[in-house]
Amino acid sequence: MRSEAKMFASCIHMLQDSPYRIECEAKGRSHEEVMRDIYLKSRDNARTPMQWDDSLYAGFGTVQPWIDVNPNYKEVNVEKALADPDSVLHYYRELIRLRKRYDVIVYGDYSPLLEEHSDVFAYRRTLNDETLIVVASFSEREQMVDLGEPTSEPSLLLANYPLAAEPLTALWLRPFEARIYLARNNIL
């Protein structure tokens, strides 16, 4: 599950922006219709209070919150994530650091790669002389991909698995693996 969370985060955070919308559908509808939709679509059905630590109510407060705390709060919480250098929290921090450091992530042009591959999402971002390549497996099985012969050697910026050096022409992606490469002088 940790590798899946990191893979999704890699795909989203290396894109130019992540659109979202807020729905306000209550206008002109009965209370019953609105409440039915809230029950079916509300985020409250899928969220729980922030799990800060393994104390009572997960450190969210000193009184019982209006939504039950997830029963896994003793194992999954911010305090434990901060102590684990391989946590999803630390991975997100690294993604944010990369966005702040490399303009290509924020402003680069997007172009898809491997569009015919049903289990791999890959894309290129280019800005001036920088190229960012993101490749991610959405499969529970290993995937072999060929990104083509690069014109310059890319550096691996981040991955959600430990890696050995591999050429872009023969990448073996493990289940839900994501890799982020950066090269100077546009490649591919």
mmCIF file of C-alpha atoms in Angstrom:
data_model
loop_
_atom_site.group_PDB
_atom_site.id
_atom_site.type_symbol
_atom_site.label_atom_id
_atom_site.label_comp_id
_atom_site.label_asym_id
_atom_site.label_seq_id
_atom_site.Cartn_x
_atom_site.Cartn_y
_atom_site.Cartn_z
ATOM 1 C CA MET A 1 0.000 0.000 0.000
ATOM 2 C CA ARG A 2 2.899 2.347 0.728
ATOM 3 C CA SER A 3 4.274 1.912 -2.800
ATOM 4 C CA GLU A 4 0.827 2.622 -4.307
ATOM 5 C CA ALA A 5 0.428 5.836 -2.306
ATOM 6 C CA LYS A 6 3.881 7.027 -3.369
ATOM 7 C CA MET A 7 3.238 6.119 -7.005
ATOM 8 C CA PHE A 8 -0.010 8.105 -7.132
ATOM 9 C CA ALA A 9 1.664 11.047 -5.396
ATOM 10 C CA SER A 10 4.499 10.990 -7.940
ATOM 11 C CA CYS A 11 2.104 11.069 -10.872
ATOM 12 C CA ILE A 12 0.069 13.936 -9.483
ATOM 13 C CA HIS A 13 2.799 16.139 -8.014
ATOM 14 C CA MET A 14 4.946 16.158 -11.127
ATOM 15 C CA LEU A 15 2.055 17.454 -13.245
ATOM 16 C CA GLN A 16 1.650 21.183 -13.770
ATOM 17 C CA ASP A 17 -1.342 21.445 -11.503
ATOM 18 C CA SER A 18 -3.968 19.252 -9.960
ATOM 19 C CA PRO A 19 -7.437 20.529 -10.803
ATOM 20 C CA TYR A 20 -10.253 20.101 -8.369
ATOM 21 C CA ARG A 21 -13.691 21.471 -7.991
ATOM 22 C CA ILE A 22 -16.040 22.191 -5.175
ATOM 23 C CA GLU A 23 -19.596 21.110 -5.764
ATOM 24 C CA CYS A 24 -22.466 23.247 -4.544
ATOM 25 C CA GLU A 25 -25.497 21.347 -5.670
ATOM 26 C CA ALA A 26 -27.871 22.187 -2.854
ATOM 27 C CA LYS A 27 -29.516 25.150 -4.574
ATOM 28 C CA GLY A 28 -33.233 24.627 -5.167
ATOM 29 C CA ARG A 29 -33.356 21.121 -3.737
ATOM 30 C CA SER A 30 -35.268 19.720 -0.797
ATOM 31 C CA HIS A 31 -33.583 18.995 2.534
ATOM 32 C CA GLU A 32 -34.132 15.267 1.991
ATOM 33 C CA GLU A 33 -32.492 15.337 -1.462
ATOM 34 C CA VAL A 34 -29.509 17.264 -0.145
ATOM 35 C CA MET A 35 -29.077 14.983 2.876
ATOM 36 C CA ARG A 36 -29.326 11.862 0.691
ATOM 37 C CA ASP A 37 -26.576 13.208 -1.593
ATOM 38 C CA ILE A 38 -24.431 14.258 1.351
ATOM 39 C CA TYR A 39 -24.713 10.757 2.769
ATOM 40 C CA LEU A 40 -23.807 9.174 -0.589
ATOM 41 C CA LYS A 41 -21.114 11.626 -1.753
ATOM 42 C CA SER A 42 -19.768 13.378 1.313
ATOM 43 C CA ARG A 43 -16.118 13.142 2.136
ATOM 44 C CA ASP A 44 -17.141 12.475 5.742
ATOM 45 C CA ASN A 45 -17.981 8.900 4.735
ATOM 46 C CA ALA A 46 -14.346 8.280 3.856
ATOM 47 C CA ARG A 47 -12.369 10.448 6.245
ATOM 48 C CA THR A 48 -11.434 10.327 9.891
ATOM 49 C CA PRO A 49 -9.777 12.801 12.243
ATOM 50 C CA MET A 50 -6.059 13.387 11.679
ATOM 51 C CA GLN A 51 -4.081 10.714 13.465
ATOM 52 C CA TRP A 52 -1.306 12.683 15.158
ATOM 53 C CA ASP A 53 -0.072 9.989 17.527
ATOM 54 C CA ASP A 54 -1.112 6.791 19.312
ATOM 55 C CA SER A 55 -2.735 8.517 22.299
ATOM 56 C CA LEU A 56 -6.460 8.596 23.017
ATOM 57 C CA TYR A 57 -8.407 9.954 20.013
ATOM 58 C CA ALA A 58 -5.166 9.759 18.029
ATOM 59 C CA GLY A 59 -4.008 13.082 19.484
ATOM 60 C CA PHE A 60 -6.764 14.877 17.569
ATOM 61 C CA GLY A 61 -8.156 16.395 20.751
ATOM 62 C CA THR A 62 -9.020 15.689 24.361
ATOM 63 C CA VAL A 63 -12.690 14.884 23.742
ATOM 64 C CA GLN A 64 -14.220 12.338 21.402
ATOM 65 C CA PRO A 65 -14.388 13.799 17.862
ATOM 66 C CA TRP A 66 -17.657 13.943 15.903
ATOM 67 C CA ILE A 67 -16.292 11.308 13.495
ATOM 68 C CA ASP A 68 -14.771 8.124 14.878
ATOM 69 C CA VAL A 69 -10.997 7.782 14.818
ATOM 70 C CA ASN A 70 -9.748 5.071 12.469
ATOM 71 C CA PRO A 71 -8.974 1.931 14.509
ATOM 72 C CA ASN A 72 -5.477 1.790 12.988
ATOM 73 C CA TYR A 73 -4.360 5.035 14.692
ATOM 74 C CA LYS A 74 -1.902 3.187 16.967
ATOM 75 C CA GLU A 75 0.040 1.950 13.919
ATOM 76 C CA VAL A 76 -0.653 4.729 11.385
ATOM 77 C CA ASN A 77 -0.056 8.259 12.638
ATOM 78 C CA VAL A 78 2.070 11.341 12.032
ATOM 79 C CA GLU A 79 4.410 10.660 14.943
ATOM 80 C CA LYS A 80 5.345 7.242 13.517
ATOM 81 C CA ALA A 81 5.607 8.631 9.974
ATOM 82 C CA LEU A 82 8.025 11.335 11.138
ATOM 83 C CA ALA A 83 10.213 8.655 12.723
ATOM 84 C CA ASP A 84 10.248 6.517 9.536
ATOM 85 C CA PRO A 85 12.493 7.927 6.768
ATOM 86 C CA ASP A 86 10.718 5.692 4.209
ATOM 87 C CA SER A 87 7.217 6.913 5.130
ATOM 88 C CA VAL A 88 4.697 8.343 2.692
ATOM 89 C CA LEU A 89 4.901 11.623 4.627
ATOM 90 C CA HIS A 90 8.631 11.947 3.932
ATOM 91 C CA TYR A 91 8.024 11.009 0.289
ATOM 92 C CA TYR A 92 5.493 13.851 -0.043
ATOM 93 C CA ARG A 93 7.998 16.234 1.520
ATOM 94 C CA GLU A 94 10.537 15.233 -1.110
ATOM 95 C CA LEU A 95 8.001 15.757 -3.912
ATOM 96 C CA ILE A 96 7.268 19.240 -2.576
ATOM 97 C CA ARG A 97 10.999 19.981 -2.352
ATOM 98 C CA LEU A 98 11.423 18.930 -5.996
ATOM 99 C CA ARG A 99 8.527 21.170 -7.115
ATOM 100 C CA LYS A 100 10.179 24.134 -5.402
ATOM 101 C CA ARG A 101 13.619 23.373 -6.852
ATOM 102 C CA TYR A 102 12.864 22.589 -10.506
ATOM 103 C CA ASP A 103 10.867 25.021 -12.633
ATOM 104 C CA VAL A 104 10.276 22.293 -15.219
ATOM 105 C CA ILE A 105 7.866 20.628 -12.785
ATOM 106 C CA VAL A 106 5.761 23.740 -12.372
ATOM 107 C CA TYR A 107 6.050 25.371 -15.800
ATOM 108 C CA GLY A 108 7.210 22.656 -18.200
ATOM 109 C CA ASP A 109 5.223 21.563 -21.233
ATOM 110 C CA TYR A 110 3.526 18.190 -20.901
ATOM 111 C CA SER A 111 3.651 15.401 -23.441
ATOM 112 C CA PRO A 112 2.497 11.816 -22.884
ATOM 113 C CA LEU A 113 4.750 8.815 -23.378
ATOM 114 C CA LEU A 114 3.834 5.148 -23.856
ATOM 115 C CA GLU A 115 0.192 5.966 -24.578
ATOM 116 C CA GLU A 116 -0.398 2.446 -25.890
ATOM 117 C CA HIS A 117 0.707 0.839 -22.600
ATOM 118 C CA SER A 118 -2.425 0.129 -20.536
ATOM 119 C CA ASP A 119 -0.619 -0.445 -17.214
ATOM 120 C CA VAL A 120 1.977 2.335 -17.313
ATOM 121 C CA PHE A 121 1.428 6.082 -17.114
ATOM 122 C CA ALA A 122 4.461 7.970 -18.403
ATOM 123 C CA TYR A 123 4.981 11.550 -19.451
ATOM 124 C CA ARG A 124 7.624 14.127 -20.223
ATOM 125 C CA ARG A 125 7.787 17.729 -19.028
ATOM 126 C CA THR A 126 10.144 20.102 -20.864
ATOM 127 C CA LEU A 127 11.266 23.630 -20.116
ATOM 128 C CA ASN A 128 14.242 25.288 -21.772
ATOM 129 C CA ASP A 129 17.070 22.732 -21.529
ATOM 130 C CA GLU A 130 15.474 20.538 -18.837
ATOM 131 C CA THR A 131 13.428 17.401 -19.336
ATOM 132 C CA LEU A 132 11.558 15.640 -16.568
ATOM 133 C CA ILE A 133 10.375 12.082 -17.176
ATOM 134 C CA VAL A 134 7.831 10.394 -14.934
ATOM 135 C CA VAL A 135 7.060 6.721 -15.393
ATOM 136 C CA ALA A 136 4.647 4.832 -13.149
ATOM 137 C CA SER A 137 3.237 1.337 -13.097
ATOM 138 C CA PHE A 138 -0.439 0.988 -12.226
ATOM 139 C CA SER A 139 -0.144 -2.782 -12.133
ATOM 140 C CA GLU A 140 0.319 -5.462 -9.501
ATOM 141 C CA ARG A 141 2.695 -7.203 -11.946
ATOM 142 C CA GLU A 142 6.139 -6.203 -13.146
ATOM 143 C CA GLN A 143 6.116 -4.157 -16.336
ATOM 144 C CA MET A 144 8.868 -3.837 -18.925
ATOM 145 C CA VAL A 145 8.961 -0.477 -20.688
ATOM 146 C CA ASP A 146 11.193 1.091 -23.296
ATOM 147 C CA LEU A 147 11.320 4.869 -23.204
ATOM 148 C CA GLY A 148 13.679 5.032 -26.150
ATOM 149 C CA GLU A 149 17.320 5.923 -26.448
ATOM 150 C CA PRO A 150 18.055 9.137 -24.529
ATOM 151 C CA THR A 151 20.190 11.842 -26.124
ATOM 152 C CA SER A 152 21.674 12.640 -22.708
ATOM 153 C CA GLU A 153 21.906 10.606 -19.540
ATOM 154 C CA PRO A 154 19.109 11.434 -17.087
ATOM 155 C CA SER A 155 19.528 11.511 -13.318
ATOM 156 C CA LEU A 156 17.094 9.710 -11.106
ATOM 157 C CA LEU A 157 15.476 12.327 -8.855
ATOM 158 C CA LEU A 158 13.135 10.102 -6.900
ATOM 159 C CA ALA A 159 11.652 6.617 -6.875
ATOM 160 C CA ASN A 160 9.382 4.740 -4.529
ATOM 161 C CA TYR A 161 11.633 1.648 -4.553
ATOM 162 C CA PRO A 162 15.405 1.338 -4.090
ATOM 163 C CA LEU A 163 16.984 1.109 -7.557
ATOM 164 C CA ALA A 164 19.944 -0.160 -9.457
ATOM 165 C CA ALA A 165 21.034 1.753 -12.550
ATOM 166 C CA GLU A 166 19.000 0.760 -15.606
ATOM 167 C CA PRO A 167 18.914 2.197 -19.110
ATOM 168 C CA LEU A 168 15.684 3.905 -20.174
ATOM 169 C CA THR A 169 15.466 1.423 -23.042
ATOM 170 C CA ALA A 170 14.822 -1.480 -20.652
ATOM 171 C CA LEU A 171 13.084 -0.449 -17.448
ATOM 172 C CA TRP A 172 11.625 -3.186 -15.299
ATOM 173 C CA LEU A 173 8.996 -1.574 -13.124
ATOM 174 C CA ARG A 174 7.903 -3.404 -10.019
ATOM 175 C CA PRO A 175 4.246 -3.361 -8.902
ATOM 176 C CA PHE A 176 3.097 0.253 -8.465
ATOM 177 C CA GLU A 177 6.594 1.579 -9.005
ATOM 178 C CA ALA A 178 7.214 5.218 -9.899
ATOM 179 C CA ARG A 179 10.421 6.875 -11.094
ATOM 180 C CA ILE A 180 11.182 10.507 -11.741
ATOM 181 C CA TYR A 181 14.153 11.405 -13.951
ATOM 182 C CA LEU A 182 15.694 14.757 -14.868
ATOM 183 C CA ALA A 183 18.037 15.487 -17.734
ATOM 184 C CA ARG A 184 19.678 18.589 -19.139
ATOM 185 C CA ASN A 185 19.422 19.108 -22.886
ATOM 186 C CA ASN A 186 16.041 17.671 -23.773
ATOM 187 C CA ILE A 187 16.083 13.888 -24.056
ATOM 188 C CA LEU A 188 13.788 11.435 -25.808
#
